[in-house]
């Protein structure tokens, strides 16, 4: 049984159509539409549902976990992220900027793997901020189906209100809104917001602690690699983590010591091939990994059998 988010049913319907034409027997895969508070609730409380895999917010994930534990059903959770992208002094500046733009703002920042914390060491900080700001200015915010668009609209009014609320919070906390965060109008109806970049932020601010799920990123200055790694791991989440560096030493150390389920070197934190395991640690994930061969772990059970000849 598959229930997509009620705001984006189109992709779920397209998937169901593909599967229905693939030759899979009827009834193996079923598509159900509706609000999570109604349809999802029915899944949680139905003892005929043996297992539930959930992708969504931390708050709802905890509710799913509690309901499944109460009736001893299997469950798998993919929840939030506050993913860091570390940029070291030795990084290729152009590569670092493109990783930041892609990871933080593409898909309008509405990805659990978005790099909303840009942790930049002092030696490259000012040059990075200047180059990133100029690159953001070139991004086109418009109808996602229109040729030349880089960022589409925010998904709905509620999410837009949340984005604007966090932009205000960032300002109130003392961070500098270096660019963006403005509402714009386009020919097609939609909730259009220019990508927002904060500087002079710290890892203790709410904009650096809480998942915004929109085109909002903040730059945090670090004195060196050791502090950058500490800041990267100083979060309740652990989904994706990235680093931009030309040093094999630092890249290798970061891959081993970053507290995240997925680690990227000189590539954006968002975007993973479908054949590789997807998932994180800490407050981001629970249970077996999704995608690839690891996905079978959740949908199968291990049985041990002895036969005496």
PDB file of N, CA and C in Angstrom, residues 167-168 170-171 174-182 194-200 215-217:
ATOM      1  N   UNK A 167      12.937  33.162   8.262  1.00  0.00           N
ATOM      2  CA  UNK A 167      13.734  34.301   7.803  1.00  0.00           C
ATOM      3  C   UNK A 167      13.663  35.428   8.827  1.00  0.00           C
ATOM      4  N   UNK A 168      12.499  35.654   9.380  1.00  0.00           N
ATOM      5  CA  UNK A 168      12.349  36.654  10.443  1.00  0.00           C
ATOM      6  C   UNK A 168      13.106  36.222  11.702  1.00  0.00           C
ATOM      7  N   UNK A 170      15.751  34.365  11.853  1.00  0.00           N
ATOM      8  CA  UNK A 170      17.177  34.552  11.606  1.00  0.00           C
ATOM      9  C   UNK A 170      17.608  35.993  11.814  1.00  0.00           C
ATOM     10  N   UNK A 171      16.809  36.908  11.302  1.00  0.00           N
ATOM     11  CA  UNK A 171      17.115  38.325  11.502  1.00  0.00           C
ATOM     12  C   UNK A 171      17.059  38.698  12.980  1.00  0.00           C
ATOM     13  N   UNK A 174      20.023  37.805  15.006  1.00  0.00           N
ATOM     14  CA  UNK A 174      21.243  38.564  14.770  1.00  0.00           C
ATOM     15  C   UNK A 174      22.027  38.175  13.540  1.00  0.00           C
ATOM     16  N   UNK A 175      21.528  37.200  12.780  1.00  0.00           N
ATOM     17  CA  UNK A 175      22.193  36.831  11.522  1.00  0.00           C
ATOM     18  C   UNK A 175      21.915  37.909  10.466  1.00  0.00           C
ATOM     19  N   UNK A 176      22.791  37.985   9.490  1.00  0.00           N
ATOM     20  CA  UNK A 176      22.652  38.967   8.421  1.00  0.00           C
ATOM     21  C   UNK A 176      22.033  38.308   7.190  1.00  0.00           C
ATOM     22  N   UNK A 177      20.913  38.843   6.725  1.00  0.00           N
ATOM     23  CA  UNK A 177      20.314  38.338   5.492  1.00  0.00           C
ATOM     24  C   UNK A 177      21.077  38.959   4.333  1.00  0.00           C
ATOM     25  N   UNK A 178      22.038  38.209   3.809  1.00  0.00           N
ATOM     26  CA  UNK A 178      22.931  38.738   2.776  1.00  0.00           C
ATOM     27  C   UNK A 178      22.243  38.851   1.431  1.00  0.00           C
ATOM     28  N   UNK A 179      21.240  37.993   1.194  1.00  0.00           N
ATOM     29  CA  UNK A 179      20.541  38.043  -0.093  1.00  0.00           C
ATOM     30  C   UNK A 179      19.222  37.298   0.007  1.00  0.00           C
ATOM     31  N   UNK A 180      18.240  37.759  -0.765  1.00  0.00           N
ATOM     32  CA  UNK A 180      17.007  37.009  -0.988  1.00  0.00           C
ATOM     33  C   UNK A 180      16.003  37.065   0.132  1.00  0.00           C
ATOM     34  N   UNK A 181      15.157  36.013   0.152  1.00  0.00           N
ATOM     35  CA  UNK A 181      14.103  35.946   1.144  1.00  0.00           C
ATOM     36  C   UNK A 181      12.932  36.843   0.820  1.00  0.00           C
ATOM     37  N   UNK A 182      12.741  37.147  -0.455  1.00  0.00           N
ATOM     38  CA  UNK A 182      11.684  38.061  -0.859  1.00  0.00           C
ATOM     39  C   UNK A 182      10.616  37.343  -1.678  1.00  0.00           C
ATOM     40  N   UNK A 194      12.440  34.123  -3.325  1.00  0.00           N
ATOM     41  CA  UNK A 194      13.839  34.121  -3.768  1.00  0.00           C
ATOM     42  C   UNK A 194      14.706  33.422  -2.725  1.00  0.00           C
ATOM     43  N   UNK A 195      15.755  32.701  -3.156  1.00  0.00           N
ATOM     44  CA  UNK A 195      16.602  31.964  -2.207  1.00  0.00           C
ATOM     45  C   UNK A 195      17.250  32.909  -1.203  1.00  0.00           C
ATOM     46  N   UNK A 196      17.179  32.533   0.065  1.00  0.00           N
ATOM     47  CA  UNK A 196      17.685  33.377   1.153  1.00  0.00           C
ATOM     48  C   UNK A 196      19.012  32.843   1.676  1.00  0.00           C
ATOM     49  N   UNK A 197      19.981  33.745   1.802  1.00  0.00           N
ATOM     50  CA  UNK A 197      21.290  33.382   2.329  1.00  0.00           C
ATOM     51  C   UNK A 197      21.611  34.245   3.545  1.00  0.00           C
ATOM     52  N   UNK A 198      21.837  33.591   4.675  1.00  0.00           N
ATOM     53  CA  UNK A 198      22.237  34.274   5.902  1.00  0.00           C
ATOM     54  C   UNK A 198      23.739  34.138   6.103  1.00  0.00           C
ATOM     55  N   UNK A 199      24.361  35.206   6.591  1.00  0.00           N
ATOM     56  CA  UNK A 199      25.758  35.169   7.015  1.00  0.00           C
ATOM     57  C   UNK A 199      25.814  35.634   8.470  1.00  0.00           C
ATOM     58  N   UNK A 200      27.015  35.596   9.037  1.00  0.00           N
ATOM     59  CA  UNK A 200      27.194  35.990  10.447  1.00  0.00           C
ATOM     60  C   UNK A 200      26.251  35.198  11.364  1.00  0.00           C
ATOM     61  N   UNK A 215      14.048  27.261   0.667  1.00  0.00           N
ATOM     62  CA  UNK A 215      15.285  27.800   0.074  1.00  0.00           C
ATOM     63  C   UNK A 215      15.971  28.800   0.993  1.00  0.00           C
ATOM     64  N   UNK A 216      16.385  28.325   2.163  1.00  0.00           N
ATOM     65  CA  UNK A 216      17.026  29.169   3.166  1.00  0.00           C
ATOM     66  C   UNK A 216      18.275  28.464   3.671  1.00  0.00           C
ATOM     67  N   UNK A 217      19.425  29.134   3.556  1.00  0.00           N
ATOM     68  CA  UNK A 217      20.691  28.555   4.021  1.00  0.00           C
ATOM     69  C   UNK A 217      21.453  29.587   4.817  1.00  0.00           C
TER      70      UNK A 217
END
